[in-house]
PDB file of C-alpha atoms in Angstrom:
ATOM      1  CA  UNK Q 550      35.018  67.306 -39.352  1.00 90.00           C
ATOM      2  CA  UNK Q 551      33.017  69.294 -37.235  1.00 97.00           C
ATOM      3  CA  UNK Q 552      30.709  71.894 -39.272  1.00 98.00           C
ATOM      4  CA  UNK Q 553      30.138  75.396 -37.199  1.00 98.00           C
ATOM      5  CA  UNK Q 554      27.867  78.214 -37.850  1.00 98.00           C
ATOM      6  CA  UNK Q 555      28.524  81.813 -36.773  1.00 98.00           C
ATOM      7  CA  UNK Q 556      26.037  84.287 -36.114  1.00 98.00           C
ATOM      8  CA  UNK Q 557      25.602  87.828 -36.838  1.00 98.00           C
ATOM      9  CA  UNK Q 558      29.427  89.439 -35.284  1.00 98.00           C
ATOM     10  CA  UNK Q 559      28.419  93.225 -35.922  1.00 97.00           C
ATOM     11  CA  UNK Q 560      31.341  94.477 -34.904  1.00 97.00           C
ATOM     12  CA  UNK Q 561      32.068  92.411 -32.198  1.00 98.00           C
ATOM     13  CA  UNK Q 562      35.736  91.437 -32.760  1.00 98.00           C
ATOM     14  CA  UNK Q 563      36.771  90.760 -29.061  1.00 97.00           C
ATOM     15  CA  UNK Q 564      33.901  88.623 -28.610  1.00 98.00           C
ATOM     16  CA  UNK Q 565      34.391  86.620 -31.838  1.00 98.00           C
ATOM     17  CA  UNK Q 566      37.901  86.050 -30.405  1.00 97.00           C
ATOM     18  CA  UNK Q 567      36.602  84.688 -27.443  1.00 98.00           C
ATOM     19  CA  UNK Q 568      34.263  82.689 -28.936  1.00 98.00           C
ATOM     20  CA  UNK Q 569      36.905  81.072 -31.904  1.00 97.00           C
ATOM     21  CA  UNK Q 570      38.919  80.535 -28.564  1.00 97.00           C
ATOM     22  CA  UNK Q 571      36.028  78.118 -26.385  1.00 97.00           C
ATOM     23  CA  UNK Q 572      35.236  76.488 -29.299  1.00 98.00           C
ATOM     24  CA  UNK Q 573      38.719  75.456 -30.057  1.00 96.00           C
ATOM     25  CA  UNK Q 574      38.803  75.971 -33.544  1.00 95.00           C
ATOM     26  CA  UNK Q 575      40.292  72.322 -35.119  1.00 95.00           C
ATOM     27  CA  UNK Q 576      42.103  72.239 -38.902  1.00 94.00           C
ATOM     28  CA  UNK Q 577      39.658  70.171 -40.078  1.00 96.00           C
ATOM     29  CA  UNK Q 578      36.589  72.171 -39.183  1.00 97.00           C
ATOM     30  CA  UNK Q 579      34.684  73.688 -41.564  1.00 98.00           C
ATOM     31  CA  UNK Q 580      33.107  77.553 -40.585  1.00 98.00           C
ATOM     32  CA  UNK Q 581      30.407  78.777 -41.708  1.00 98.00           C
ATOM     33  CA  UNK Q 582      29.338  82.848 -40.963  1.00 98.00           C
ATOM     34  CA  UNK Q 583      26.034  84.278 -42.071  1.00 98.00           C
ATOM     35  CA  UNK Q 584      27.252  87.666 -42.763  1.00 97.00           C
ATOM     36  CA  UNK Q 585      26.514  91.121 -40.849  1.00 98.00           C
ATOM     37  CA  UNK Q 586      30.006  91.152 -40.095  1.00 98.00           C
ATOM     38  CA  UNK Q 587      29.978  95.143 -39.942  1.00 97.00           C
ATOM     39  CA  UNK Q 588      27.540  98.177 -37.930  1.00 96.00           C
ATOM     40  CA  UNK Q 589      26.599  98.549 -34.968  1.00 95.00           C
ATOM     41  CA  UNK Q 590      29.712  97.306 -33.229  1.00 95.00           C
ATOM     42  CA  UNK Q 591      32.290  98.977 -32.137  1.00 94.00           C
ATOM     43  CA  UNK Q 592      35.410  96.810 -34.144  1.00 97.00           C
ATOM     44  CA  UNK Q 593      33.626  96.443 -37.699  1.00 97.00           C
ATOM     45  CA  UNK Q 594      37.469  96.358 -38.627  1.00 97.00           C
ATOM     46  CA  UNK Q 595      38.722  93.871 -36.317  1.00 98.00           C
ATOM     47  CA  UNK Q 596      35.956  91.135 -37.154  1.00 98.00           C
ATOM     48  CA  UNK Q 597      36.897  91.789 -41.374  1.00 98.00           C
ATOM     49  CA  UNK Q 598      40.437  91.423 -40.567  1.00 98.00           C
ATOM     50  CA  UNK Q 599      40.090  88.571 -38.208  1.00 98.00           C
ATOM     51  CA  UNK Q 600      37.275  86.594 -40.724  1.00 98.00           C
ATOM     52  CA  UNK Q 601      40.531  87.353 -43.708  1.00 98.00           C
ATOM     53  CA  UNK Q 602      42.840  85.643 -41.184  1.00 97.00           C
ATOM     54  CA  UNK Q 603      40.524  83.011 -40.928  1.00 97.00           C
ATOM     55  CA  UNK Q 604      39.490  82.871 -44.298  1.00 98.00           C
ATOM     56  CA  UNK Q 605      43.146  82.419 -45.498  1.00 97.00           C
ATOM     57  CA  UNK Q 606      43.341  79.127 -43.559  1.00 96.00           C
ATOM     58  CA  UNK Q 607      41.049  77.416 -46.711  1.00 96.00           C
ATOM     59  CA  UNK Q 608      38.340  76.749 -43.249  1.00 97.00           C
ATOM     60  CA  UNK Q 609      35.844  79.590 -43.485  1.00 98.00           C
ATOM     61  CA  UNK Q 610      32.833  80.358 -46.035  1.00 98.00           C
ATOM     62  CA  UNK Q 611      31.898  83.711 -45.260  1.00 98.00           C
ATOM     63  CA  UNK Q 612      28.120  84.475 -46.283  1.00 98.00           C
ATOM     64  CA  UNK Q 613      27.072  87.874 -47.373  1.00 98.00           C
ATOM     65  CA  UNK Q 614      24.780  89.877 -45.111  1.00 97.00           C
ATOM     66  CA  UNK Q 615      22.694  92.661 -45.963  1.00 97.00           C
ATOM     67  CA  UNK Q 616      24.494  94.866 -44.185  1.00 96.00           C
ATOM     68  CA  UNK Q 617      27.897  94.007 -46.242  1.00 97.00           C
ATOM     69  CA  UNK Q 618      25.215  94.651 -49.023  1.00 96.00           C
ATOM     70  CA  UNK Q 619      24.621  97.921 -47.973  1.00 94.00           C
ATOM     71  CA  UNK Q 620      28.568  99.012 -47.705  1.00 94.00           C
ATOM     72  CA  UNK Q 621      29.064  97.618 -50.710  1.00 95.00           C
ATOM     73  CA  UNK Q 622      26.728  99.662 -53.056  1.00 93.00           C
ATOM     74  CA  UNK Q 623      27.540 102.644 -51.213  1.00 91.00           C
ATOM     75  CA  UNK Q 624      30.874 102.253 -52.693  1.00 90.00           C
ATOM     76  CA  UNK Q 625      29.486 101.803 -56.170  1.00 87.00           C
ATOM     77  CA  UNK Q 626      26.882 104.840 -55.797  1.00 85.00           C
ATOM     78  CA  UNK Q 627      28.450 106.833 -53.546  1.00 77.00           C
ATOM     79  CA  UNK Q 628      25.601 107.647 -51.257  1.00 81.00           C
ATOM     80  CA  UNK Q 629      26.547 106.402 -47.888  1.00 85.00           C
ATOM     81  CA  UNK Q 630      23.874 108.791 -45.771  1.00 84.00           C
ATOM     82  CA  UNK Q 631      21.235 105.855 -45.293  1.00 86.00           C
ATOM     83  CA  UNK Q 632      23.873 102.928 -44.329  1.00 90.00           C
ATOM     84  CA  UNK Q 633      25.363 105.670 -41.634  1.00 88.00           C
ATOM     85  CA  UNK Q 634      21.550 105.225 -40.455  1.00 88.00           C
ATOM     86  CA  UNK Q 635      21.900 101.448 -40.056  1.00 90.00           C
ATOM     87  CA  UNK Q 636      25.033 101.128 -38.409  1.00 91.00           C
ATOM     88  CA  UNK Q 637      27.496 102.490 -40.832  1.00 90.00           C
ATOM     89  CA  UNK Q 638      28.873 105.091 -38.855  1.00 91.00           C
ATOM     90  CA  UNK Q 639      30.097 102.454 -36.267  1.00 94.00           C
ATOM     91  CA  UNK Q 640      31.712 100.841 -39.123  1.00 94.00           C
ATOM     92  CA  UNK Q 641      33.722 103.715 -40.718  1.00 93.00           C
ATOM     93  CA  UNK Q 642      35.072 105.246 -37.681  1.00 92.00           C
ATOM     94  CA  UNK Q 643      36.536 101.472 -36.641  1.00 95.00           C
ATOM     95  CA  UNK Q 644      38.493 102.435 -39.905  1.00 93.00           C
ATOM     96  CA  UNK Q 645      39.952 105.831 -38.793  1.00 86.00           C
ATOM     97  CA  UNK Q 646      40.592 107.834 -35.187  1.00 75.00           C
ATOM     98  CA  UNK Q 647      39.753 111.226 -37.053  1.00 71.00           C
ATOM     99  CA  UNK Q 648      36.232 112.537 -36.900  1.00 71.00           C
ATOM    100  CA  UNK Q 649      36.268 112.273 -40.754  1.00 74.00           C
ATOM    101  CA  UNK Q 650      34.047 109.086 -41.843  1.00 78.00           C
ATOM    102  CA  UNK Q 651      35.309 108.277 -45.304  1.00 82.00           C
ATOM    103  CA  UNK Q 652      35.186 104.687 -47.453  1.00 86.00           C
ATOM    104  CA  UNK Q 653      38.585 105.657 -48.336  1.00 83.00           C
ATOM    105  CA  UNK Q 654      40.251 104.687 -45.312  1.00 90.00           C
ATOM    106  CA  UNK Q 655      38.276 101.341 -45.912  1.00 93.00           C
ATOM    107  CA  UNK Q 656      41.762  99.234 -47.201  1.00 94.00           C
ATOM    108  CA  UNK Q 657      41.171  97.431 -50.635  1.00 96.00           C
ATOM    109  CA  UNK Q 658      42.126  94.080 -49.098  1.00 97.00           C
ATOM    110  CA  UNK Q 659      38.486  94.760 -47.020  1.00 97.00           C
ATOM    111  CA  UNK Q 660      36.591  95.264 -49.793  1.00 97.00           C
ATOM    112  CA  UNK Q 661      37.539  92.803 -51.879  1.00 98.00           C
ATOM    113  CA  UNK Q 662      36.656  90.028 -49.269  1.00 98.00           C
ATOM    114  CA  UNK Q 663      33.270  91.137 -48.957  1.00 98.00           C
ATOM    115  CA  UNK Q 664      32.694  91.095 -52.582  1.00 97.00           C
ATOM    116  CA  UNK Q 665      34.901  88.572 -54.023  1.00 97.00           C
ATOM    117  CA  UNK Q 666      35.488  86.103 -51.274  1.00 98.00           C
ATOM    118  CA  UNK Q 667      31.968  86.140 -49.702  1.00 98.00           C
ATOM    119  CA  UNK Q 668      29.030  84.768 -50.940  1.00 98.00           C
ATOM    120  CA  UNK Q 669      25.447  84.866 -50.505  1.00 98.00           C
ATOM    121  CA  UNK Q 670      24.618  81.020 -49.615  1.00 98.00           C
ATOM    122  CA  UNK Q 671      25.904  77.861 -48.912  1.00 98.00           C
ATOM    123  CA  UNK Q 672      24.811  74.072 -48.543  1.00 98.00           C
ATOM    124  CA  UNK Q 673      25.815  70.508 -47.097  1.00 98.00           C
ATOM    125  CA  UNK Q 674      24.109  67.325 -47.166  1.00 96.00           C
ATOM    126  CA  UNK Q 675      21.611  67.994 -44.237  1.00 97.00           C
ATOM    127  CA  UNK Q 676      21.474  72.182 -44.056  1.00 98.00           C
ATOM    128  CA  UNK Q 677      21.140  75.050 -46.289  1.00 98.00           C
ATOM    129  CA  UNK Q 678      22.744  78.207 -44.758  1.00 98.00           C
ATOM    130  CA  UNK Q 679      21.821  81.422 -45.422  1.00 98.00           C
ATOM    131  CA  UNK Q 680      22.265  85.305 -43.731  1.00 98.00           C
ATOM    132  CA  UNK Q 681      17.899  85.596 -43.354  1.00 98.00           C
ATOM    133  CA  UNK Q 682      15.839  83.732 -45.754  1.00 97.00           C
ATOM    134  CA  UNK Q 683      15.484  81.206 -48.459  1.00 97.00           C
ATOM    135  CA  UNK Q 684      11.929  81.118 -50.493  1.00 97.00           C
ATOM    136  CA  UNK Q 685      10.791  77.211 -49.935  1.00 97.00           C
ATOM    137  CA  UNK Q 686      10.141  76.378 -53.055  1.00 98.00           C
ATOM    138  CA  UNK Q 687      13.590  77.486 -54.957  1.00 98.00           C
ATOM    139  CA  UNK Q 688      17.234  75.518 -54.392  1.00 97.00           C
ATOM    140  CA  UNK Q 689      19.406  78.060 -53.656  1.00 97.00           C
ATOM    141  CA  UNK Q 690      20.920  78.845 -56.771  1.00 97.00           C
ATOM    142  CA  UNK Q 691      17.614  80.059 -57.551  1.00 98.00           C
ATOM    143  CA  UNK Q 692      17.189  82.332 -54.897  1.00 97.00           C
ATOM    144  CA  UNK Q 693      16.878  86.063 -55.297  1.00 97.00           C
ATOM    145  CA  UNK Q 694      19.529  88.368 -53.054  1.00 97.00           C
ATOM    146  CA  UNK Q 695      16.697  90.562 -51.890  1.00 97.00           C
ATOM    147  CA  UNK Q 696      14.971  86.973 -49.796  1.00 97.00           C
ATOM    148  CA  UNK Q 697      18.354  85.841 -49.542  1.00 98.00           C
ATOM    149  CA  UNK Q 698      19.894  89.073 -47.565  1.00 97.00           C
ATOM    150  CA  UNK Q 699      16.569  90.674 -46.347  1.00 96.00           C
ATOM    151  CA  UNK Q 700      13.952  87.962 -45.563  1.00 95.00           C
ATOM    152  CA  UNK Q 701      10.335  86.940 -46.723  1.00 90.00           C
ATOM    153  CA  UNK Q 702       8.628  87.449 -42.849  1.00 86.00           C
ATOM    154  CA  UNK Q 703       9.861  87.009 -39.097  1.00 84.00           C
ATOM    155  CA  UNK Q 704      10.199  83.114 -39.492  1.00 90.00           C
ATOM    156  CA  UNK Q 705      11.476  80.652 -42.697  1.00 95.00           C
ATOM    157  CA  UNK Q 706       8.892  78.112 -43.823  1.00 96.00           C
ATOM    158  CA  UNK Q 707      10.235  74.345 -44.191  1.00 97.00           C
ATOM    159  CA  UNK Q 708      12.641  74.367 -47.373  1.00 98.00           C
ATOM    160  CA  UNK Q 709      11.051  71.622 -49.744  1.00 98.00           C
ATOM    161  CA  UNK Q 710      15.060  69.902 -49.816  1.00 98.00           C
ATOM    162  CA  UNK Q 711      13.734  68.861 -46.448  1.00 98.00           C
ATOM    163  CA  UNK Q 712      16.941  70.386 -45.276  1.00 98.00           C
ATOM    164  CA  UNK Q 713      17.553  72.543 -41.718  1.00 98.00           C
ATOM    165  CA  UNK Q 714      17.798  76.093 -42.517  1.00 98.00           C
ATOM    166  CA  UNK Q 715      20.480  78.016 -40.143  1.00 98.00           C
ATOM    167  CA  UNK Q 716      20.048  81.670 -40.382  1.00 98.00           C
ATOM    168  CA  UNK Q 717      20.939  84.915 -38.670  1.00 98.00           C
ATOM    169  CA  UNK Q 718      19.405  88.415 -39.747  1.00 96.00           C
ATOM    170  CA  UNK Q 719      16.234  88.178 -37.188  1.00 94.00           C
ATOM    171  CA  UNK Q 720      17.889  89.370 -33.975  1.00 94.00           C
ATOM    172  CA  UNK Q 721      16.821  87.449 -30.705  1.00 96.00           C
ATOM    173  CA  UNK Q 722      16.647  89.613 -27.984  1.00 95.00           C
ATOM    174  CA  UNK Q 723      16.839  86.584 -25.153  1.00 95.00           C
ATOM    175  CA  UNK Q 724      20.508  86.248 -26.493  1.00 96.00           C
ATOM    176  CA  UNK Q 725      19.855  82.797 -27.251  1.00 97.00           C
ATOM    177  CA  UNK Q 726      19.104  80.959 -30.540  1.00 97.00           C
ATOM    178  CA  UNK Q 727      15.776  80.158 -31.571  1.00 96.00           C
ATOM    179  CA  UNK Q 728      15.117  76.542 -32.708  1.00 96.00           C
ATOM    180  CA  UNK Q 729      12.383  75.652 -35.462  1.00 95.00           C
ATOM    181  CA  UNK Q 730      12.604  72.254 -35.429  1.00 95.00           C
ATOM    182  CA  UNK Q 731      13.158  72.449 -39.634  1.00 97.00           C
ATOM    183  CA  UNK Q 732      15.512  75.645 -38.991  1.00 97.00           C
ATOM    184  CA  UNK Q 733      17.303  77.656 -36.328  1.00 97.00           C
ATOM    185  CA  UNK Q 734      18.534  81.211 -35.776  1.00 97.00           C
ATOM    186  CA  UNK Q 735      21.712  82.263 -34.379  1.00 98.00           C
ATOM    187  CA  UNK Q 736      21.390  85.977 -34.918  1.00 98.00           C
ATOM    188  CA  UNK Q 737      21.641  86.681 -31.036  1.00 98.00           C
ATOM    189  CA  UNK Q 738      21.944  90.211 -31.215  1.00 96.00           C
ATOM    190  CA  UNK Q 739      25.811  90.062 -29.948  1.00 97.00           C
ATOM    191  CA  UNK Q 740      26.099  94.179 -29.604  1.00 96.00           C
ATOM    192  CA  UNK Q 741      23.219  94.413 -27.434  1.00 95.00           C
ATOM    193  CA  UNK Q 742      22.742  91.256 -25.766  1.00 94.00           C
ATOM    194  CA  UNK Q 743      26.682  90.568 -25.543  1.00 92.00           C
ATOM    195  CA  UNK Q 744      26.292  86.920 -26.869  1.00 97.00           C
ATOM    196  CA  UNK Q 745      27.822  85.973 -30.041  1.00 98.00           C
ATOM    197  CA  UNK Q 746      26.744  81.883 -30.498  1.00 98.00           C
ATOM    198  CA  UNK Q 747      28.284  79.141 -32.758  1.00 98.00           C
ATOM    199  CA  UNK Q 748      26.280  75.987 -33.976  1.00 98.00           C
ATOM    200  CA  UNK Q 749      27.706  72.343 -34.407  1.00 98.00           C
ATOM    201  CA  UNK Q 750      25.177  71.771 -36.864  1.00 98.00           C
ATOM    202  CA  UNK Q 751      25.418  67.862 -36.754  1.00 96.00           C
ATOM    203  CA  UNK Q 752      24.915  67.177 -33.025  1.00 96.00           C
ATOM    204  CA  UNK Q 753      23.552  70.560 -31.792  1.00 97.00           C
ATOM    205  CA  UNK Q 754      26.181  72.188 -29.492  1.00 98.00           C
ATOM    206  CA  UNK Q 755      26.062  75.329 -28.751  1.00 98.00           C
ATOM    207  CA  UNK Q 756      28.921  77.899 -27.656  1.00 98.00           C
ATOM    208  CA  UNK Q 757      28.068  81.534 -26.791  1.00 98.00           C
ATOM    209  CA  UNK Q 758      30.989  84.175 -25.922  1.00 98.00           C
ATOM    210  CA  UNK Q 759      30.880  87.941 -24.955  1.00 96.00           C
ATOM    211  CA  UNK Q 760      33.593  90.529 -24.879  1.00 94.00           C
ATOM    212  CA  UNK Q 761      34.343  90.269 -21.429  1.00 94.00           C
ATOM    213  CA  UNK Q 762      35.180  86.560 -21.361  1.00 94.00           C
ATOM    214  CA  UNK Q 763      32.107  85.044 -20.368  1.00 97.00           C
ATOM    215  CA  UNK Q 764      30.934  81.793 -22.289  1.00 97.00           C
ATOM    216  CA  UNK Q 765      28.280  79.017 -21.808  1.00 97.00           C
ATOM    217  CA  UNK Q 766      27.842  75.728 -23.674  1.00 97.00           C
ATOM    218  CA  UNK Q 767      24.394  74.180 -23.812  1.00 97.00           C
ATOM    219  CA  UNK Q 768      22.177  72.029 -26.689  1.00 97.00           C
ATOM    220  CA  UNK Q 769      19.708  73.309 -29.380  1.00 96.00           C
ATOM    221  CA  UNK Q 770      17.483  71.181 -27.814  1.00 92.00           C
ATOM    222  CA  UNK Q 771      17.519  72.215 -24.345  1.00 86.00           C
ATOM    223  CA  UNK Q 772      15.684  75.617 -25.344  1.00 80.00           C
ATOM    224  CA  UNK Q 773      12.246  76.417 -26.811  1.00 61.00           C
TER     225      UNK Q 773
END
C-alpha cells in the first residue's frame, strides 16, 4: 500500500485529473489531501466533486484547509464579503454561469463533505499530516484548529513524536516542494505556478501535473 499526499488543488480540477492519472491511482492506496481544495482556481467545483468521487472509493482522507474553514462559517454567519477577498469569488462562480455569486447554488452534497467527511488531521506510523501546522509539543488530538488550519510561523519545528510532518498552506513559489529533513511542504502554489505535486511518503517520489498535461517525476531528496 502505497501512502500519497496531495497538495493544496485550489481549484485546479483539470490538473488534479492529470495528476490522479501519472500517478496511477492503485485500490490499495491510501490518499491523503491537506485541504484548500477551493479559491483561487478556476474549477473549485470540479476538484469537490472529483475528491467525493474519490472519497466514495473508502481511499481518500480529505484534510480540512483554512480556506474550506472560511466557506464554511460563511454559511453559518452569513457574511461571505471577506472569503470573496481570499479567493471566494473564484469559488462561487465555479458553482453558477450567472453573474449572481450565491452559497445557494453551493449543492448540499458539497457542503456536507467539507464538514462531515473532512477532517482537520491525520496520522500513520512514521508522519503526521496536517493542512499548515502542528504545535510540537501537542499529539494531534490536542491541537487547536487555529495552528492546525492557519500556522504558528513560515516553517514547522520538529514534532516531539519524532514523526515527518507533510503540510501544505505555505505556498512555494519555485513550484516545487520544500524538504525539512523532519517535514516537507507540498503546497506548490498549483494556480500560479501550474504544479499540483503528490508525495509517496515512504520512499519519497514525487509526481507533479499541470492543466495542460505536463508532468515530471523526481525524489524529495534530489531538491534543497
Amino acid at each position: 500500500m502505497r501512502i500519497l499526499a496531495i497538495g493544496d488543488i485550489h481549484g485546479c480540477a483539470i490538473a488534479f485529473d492529470n495528476l490522479l492519472s501519472v500517478v496511477q491511482i492503485q485500490p490499495e492506496d491510501r490518499i491523503i489531501t491537506l485541504g484548500d481544495y477551493v479559491d483561487h482556481g478556476l474549477d473549485s467545483k470540479g476538484a469537490i466533486d472529483r475528491l467525493i468521487t474519490l472519497y466514495e472509493t473508502g481511499q481518500l482522507v480529505a484534510l480540512r484547509g483554512n480556506h474550506e474553514q472560511m466557506m464554511l462559517n460563511c454559511r453559518h454567519d452569513g457574511k461571505i464579503s471577506g472569503w470573496l477577498q481570499m479567493g471566494g469569488k473564484a469559488t462561487l462562480s465555479s458553482y453558477s454561469s450567472s453573474e449572481q455569486l450565491n452559497l445557494l447554488d453551493i449543492p448540499d452534497s458539497h457542503w456536507d463533505f467539507l464538514a462531515n467527511k473532512c477532517v482537520n488531521w491525520y496520522e500513520t506510523d512514521n508522519h503526521l499530516f496536517v493542512h499548515a501546522d502542528a504545535d510540537p509539543n501537542l499529539p494531534l488530538a490536542e491541537q487547536p484548529e487555529i495552528i492546525l488550519f492557519w500556522g504558528l510561523s513560515d516553517r514547522p519545528l520538529p514534532h516531539f513524536s519524532g514523526k515527518t510532518i507533510v503540510y501544505g498552506h505555505q505556498s512555494l513559489e519555485s513550484g516545487f516542494p520544500l524538504n525539512l529533513g523532519y517535514a516537507i511542504c507540498i503546497d506548490t502554489l498549483a494556480y500560479k505556478t501550474g504544479w499540483l505535486t503528490c508525495l509517496d511518503v515512504e520512499n519519497g517520489t514525487v509526481w507533479q501535473a499541470n492543466k495542460i498535461g505536463e508532468t515530471r517525476k523526481f525524489l524529495i531528496n534530489q531538491i534543497n
